[in-house]
Each structure stands twice: as C-alpha cells, then as structure tokens.
Short mmCIF file of N, CA and C in Angstrom, two decimals:
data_model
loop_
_atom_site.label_atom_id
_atom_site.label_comp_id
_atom_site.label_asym_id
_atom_site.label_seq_id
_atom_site.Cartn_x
_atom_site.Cartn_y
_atom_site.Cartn_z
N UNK A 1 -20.03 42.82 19.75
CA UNK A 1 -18.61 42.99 19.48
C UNK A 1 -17.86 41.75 19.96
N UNK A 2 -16.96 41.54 19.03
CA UNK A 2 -16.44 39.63 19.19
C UNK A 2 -15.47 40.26 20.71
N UNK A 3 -14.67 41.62 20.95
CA UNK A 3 -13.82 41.05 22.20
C UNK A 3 -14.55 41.46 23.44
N UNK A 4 -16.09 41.91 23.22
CA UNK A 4 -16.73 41.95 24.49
C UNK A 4 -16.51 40.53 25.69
N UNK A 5 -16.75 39.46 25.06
CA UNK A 5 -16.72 38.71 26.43
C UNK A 5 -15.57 38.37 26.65
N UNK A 6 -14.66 38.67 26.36
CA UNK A 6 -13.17 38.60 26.41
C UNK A 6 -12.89 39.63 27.68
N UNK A 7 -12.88 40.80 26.98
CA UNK A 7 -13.08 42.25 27.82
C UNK A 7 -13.44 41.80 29.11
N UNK A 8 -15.31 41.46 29.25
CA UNK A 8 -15.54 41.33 30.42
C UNK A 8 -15.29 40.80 31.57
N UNK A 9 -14.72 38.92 31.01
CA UNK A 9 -14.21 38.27 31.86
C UNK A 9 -12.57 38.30 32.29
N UNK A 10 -11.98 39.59 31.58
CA UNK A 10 -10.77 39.99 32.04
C UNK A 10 -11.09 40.52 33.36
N UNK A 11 -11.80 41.45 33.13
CA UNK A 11 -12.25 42.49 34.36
C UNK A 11 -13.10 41.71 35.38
N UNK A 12 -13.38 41.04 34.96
CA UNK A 12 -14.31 39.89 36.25
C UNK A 12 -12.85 38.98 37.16
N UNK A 13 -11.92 39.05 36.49
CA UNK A 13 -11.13 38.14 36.31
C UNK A 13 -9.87 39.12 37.73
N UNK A 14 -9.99 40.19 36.86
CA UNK A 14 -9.38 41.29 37.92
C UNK A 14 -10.12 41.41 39.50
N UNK A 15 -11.24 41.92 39.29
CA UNK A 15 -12.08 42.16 40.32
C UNK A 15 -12.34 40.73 41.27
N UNK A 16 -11.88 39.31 40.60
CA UNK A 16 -12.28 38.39 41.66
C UNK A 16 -11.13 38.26 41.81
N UNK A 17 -9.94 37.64 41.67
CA UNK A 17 -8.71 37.70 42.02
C UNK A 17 -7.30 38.34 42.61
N UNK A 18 -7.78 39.77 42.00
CA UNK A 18 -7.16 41.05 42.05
C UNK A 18 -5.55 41.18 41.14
N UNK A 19 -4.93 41.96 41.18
CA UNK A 19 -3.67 42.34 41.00
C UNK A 19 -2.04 42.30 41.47
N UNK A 20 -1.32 41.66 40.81
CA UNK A 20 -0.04 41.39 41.30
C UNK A 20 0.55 43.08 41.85
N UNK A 21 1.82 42.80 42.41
CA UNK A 21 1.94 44.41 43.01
C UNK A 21 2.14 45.54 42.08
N UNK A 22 2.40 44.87 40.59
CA UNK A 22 2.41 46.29 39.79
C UNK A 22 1.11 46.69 39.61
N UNK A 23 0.05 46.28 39.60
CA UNK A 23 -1.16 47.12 40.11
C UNK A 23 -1.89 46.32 38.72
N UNK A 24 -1.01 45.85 37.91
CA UNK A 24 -1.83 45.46 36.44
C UNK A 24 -1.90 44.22 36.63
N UNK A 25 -1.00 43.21 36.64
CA UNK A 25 -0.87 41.99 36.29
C UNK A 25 -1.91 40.78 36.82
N UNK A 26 -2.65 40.03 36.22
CA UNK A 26 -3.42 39.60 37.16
C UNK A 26 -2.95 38.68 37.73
N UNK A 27 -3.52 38.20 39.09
CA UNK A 27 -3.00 37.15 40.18
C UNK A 27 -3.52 35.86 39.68
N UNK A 28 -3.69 35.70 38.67
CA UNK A 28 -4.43 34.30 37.84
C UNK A 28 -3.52 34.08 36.91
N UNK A 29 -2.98 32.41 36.62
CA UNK A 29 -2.43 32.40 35.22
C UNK A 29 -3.47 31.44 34.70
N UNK A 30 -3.94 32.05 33.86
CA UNK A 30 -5.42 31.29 33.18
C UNK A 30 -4.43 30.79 31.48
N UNK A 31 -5.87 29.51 31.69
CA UNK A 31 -5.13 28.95 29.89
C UNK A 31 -5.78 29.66 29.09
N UNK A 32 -6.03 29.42 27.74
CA UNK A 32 -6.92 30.79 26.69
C UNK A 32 -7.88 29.85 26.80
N UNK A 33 -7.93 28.68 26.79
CA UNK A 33 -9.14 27.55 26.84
C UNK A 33 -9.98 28.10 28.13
N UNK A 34 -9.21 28.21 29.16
CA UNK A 34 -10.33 28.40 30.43
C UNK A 34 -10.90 29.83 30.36
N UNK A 35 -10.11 30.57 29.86
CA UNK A 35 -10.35 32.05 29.22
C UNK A 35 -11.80 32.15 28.32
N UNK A 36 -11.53 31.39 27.39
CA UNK A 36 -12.82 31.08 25.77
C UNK A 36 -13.90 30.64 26.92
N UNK A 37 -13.53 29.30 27.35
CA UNK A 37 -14.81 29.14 28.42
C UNK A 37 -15.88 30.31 29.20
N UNK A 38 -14.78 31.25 29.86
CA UNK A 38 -15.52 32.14 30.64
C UNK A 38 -16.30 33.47 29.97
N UNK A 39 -15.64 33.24 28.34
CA UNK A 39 -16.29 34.54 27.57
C UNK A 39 -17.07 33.81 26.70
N UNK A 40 -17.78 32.21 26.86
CA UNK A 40 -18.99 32.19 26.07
C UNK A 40 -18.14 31.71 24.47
N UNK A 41 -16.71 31.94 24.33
CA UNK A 41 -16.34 31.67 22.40
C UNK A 41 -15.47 30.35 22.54
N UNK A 42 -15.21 30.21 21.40
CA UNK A 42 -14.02 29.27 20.82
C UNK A 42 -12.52 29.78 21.42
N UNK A 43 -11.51 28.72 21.19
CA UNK A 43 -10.69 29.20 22.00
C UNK A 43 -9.92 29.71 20.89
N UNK A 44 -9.70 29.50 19.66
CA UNK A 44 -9.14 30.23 18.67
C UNK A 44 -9.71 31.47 18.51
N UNK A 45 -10.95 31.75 18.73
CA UNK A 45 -11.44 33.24 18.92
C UNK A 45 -11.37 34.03 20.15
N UNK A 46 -10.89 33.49 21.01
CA UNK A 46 -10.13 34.28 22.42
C UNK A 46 -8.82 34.19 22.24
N UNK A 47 -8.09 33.34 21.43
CA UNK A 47 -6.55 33.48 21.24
C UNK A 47 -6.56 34.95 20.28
N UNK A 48 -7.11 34.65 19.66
CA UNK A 48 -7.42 36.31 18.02
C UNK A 48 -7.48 37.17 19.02
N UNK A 49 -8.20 37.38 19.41
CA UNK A 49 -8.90 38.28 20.52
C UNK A 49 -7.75 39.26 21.49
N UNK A 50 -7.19 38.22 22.20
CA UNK A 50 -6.41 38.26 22.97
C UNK A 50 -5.29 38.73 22.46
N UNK A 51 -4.52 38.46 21.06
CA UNK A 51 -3.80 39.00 20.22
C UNK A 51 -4.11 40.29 19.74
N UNK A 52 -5.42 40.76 19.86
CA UNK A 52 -5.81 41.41 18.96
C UNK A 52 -5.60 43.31 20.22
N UNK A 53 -5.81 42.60 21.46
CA UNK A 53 -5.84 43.08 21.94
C UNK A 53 -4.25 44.28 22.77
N UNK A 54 -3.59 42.37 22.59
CA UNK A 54 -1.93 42.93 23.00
C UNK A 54 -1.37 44.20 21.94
N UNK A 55 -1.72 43.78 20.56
CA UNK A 55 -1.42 44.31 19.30
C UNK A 55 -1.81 45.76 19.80
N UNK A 56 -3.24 46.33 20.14
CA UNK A 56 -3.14 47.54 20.12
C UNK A 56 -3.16 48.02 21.59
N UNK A 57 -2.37 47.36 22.57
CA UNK A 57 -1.98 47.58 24.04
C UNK A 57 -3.19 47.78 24.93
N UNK A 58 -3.72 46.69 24.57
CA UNK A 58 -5.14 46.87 25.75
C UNK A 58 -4.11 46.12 26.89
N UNK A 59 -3.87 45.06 26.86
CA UNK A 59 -3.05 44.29 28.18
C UNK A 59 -1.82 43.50 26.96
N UNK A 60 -0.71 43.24 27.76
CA UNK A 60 0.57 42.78 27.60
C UNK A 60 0.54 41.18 27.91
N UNK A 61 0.64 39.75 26.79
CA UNK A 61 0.42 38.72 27.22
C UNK A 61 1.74 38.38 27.44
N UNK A 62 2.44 37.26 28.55
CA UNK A 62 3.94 36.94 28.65
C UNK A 62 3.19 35.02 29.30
N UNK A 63 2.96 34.65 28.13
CA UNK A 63 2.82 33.20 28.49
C UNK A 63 1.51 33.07 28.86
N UNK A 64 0.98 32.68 30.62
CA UNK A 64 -0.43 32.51 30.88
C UNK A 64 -0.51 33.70 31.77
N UNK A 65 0.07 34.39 31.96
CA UNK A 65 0.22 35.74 32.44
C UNK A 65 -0.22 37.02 31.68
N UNK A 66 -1.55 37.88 32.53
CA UNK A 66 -1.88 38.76 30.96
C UNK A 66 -1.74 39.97 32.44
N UNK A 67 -1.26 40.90 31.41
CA UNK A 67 -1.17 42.37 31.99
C UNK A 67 -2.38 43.09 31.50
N UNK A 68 -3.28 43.94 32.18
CA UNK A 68 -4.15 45.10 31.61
C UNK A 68 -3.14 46.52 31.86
N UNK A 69 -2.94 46.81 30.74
CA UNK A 69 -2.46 48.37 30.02
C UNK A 69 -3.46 49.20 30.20
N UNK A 70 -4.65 48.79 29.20
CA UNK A 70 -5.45 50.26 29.54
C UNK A 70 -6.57 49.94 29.84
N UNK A 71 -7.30 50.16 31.10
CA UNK A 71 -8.34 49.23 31.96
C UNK A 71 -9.78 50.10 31.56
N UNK A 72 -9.27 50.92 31.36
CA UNK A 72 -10.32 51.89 30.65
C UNK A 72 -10.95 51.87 29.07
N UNK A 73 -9.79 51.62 28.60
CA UNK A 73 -10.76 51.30 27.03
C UNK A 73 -11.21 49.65 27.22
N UNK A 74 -10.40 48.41 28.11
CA UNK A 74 -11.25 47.22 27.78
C UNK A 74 -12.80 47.24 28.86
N UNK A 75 -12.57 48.66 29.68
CA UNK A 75 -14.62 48.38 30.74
C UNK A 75 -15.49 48.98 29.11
N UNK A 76 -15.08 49.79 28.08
CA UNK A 76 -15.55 50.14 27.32
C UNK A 76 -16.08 49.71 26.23
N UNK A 77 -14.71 48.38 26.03
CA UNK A 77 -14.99 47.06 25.03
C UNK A 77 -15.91 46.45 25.91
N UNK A 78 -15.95 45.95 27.28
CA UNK A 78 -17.32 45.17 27.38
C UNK A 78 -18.20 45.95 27.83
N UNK A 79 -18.38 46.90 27.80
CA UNK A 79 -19.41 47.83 27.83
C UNK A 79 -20.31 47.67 26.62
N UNK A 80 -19.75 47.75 25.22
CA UNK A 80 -20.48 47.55 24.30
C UNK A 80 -21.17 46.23 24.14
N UNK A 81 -22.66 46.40 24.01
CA UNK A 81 -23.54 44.77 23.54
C UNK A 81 -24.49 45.67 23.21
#
C-alpha cells in the first residue's frame, strides 16, 4: 500500500519525538523531502500521500507542521504490507 511508509514513519515520528500539548501535533517540523526520505518514496509521492491523507482526516497539514486526527486508522495503514 503506497501510504504505508508514510503511515509508519509518522508514527515512528510520534513515538521518537512525541507530541505538542494538544496531544496530536507532532514536536517535529519535518520537510516532505525529509519525510519521502524516511518512508523509502519520492517526494511527490509523500506530498500525494500526505494530501491524500489530510483529504480524508487521517492528520491535519498547516505548513511543516502535521497533526494526527486519527492515530488509529494510520497504525492500520502501516500495518498493512
């Protein structure tokens, strides 16, 4: 599944850094380039991705700032391989 390594290195991304105080936001402002890097793709296919994701409210993007919305369906997206 193309947003598995997306997915995963969100949640890697969470778990090493952690969370701003709303409990979602991560404490990282990552570029989509250093992003594509850490999920293995192109960075136009982590920008899609990443769009693809805001679109149906997995996390909320505001610049290099990404929110996780629903932390539960993206352990599920990288769950799948």
């Amino acid at each position: 599944m193309l947003g598995q390594g997306v997915a995963d290195s969100l949640l890697a991304m969470k778990e090493k850094y952690g969370v701003e105080d709303d409990g979602m936001t991560l404490c990282l402002n990552t570029s989509r380039e250093d992003l594509a890097n850490t999920s293995g793709m192109t960075t136009n296919n982590a920008i899609r991705t990443l769009s693809a994701f805001a679109s149906e409210k997995v996390v909320e993007l505001d610049g290099k700032k990404i929110k996780i919305l629903n932390e539960k369906l993206l352990q599920l997206i990288a769950s799948r391989g």
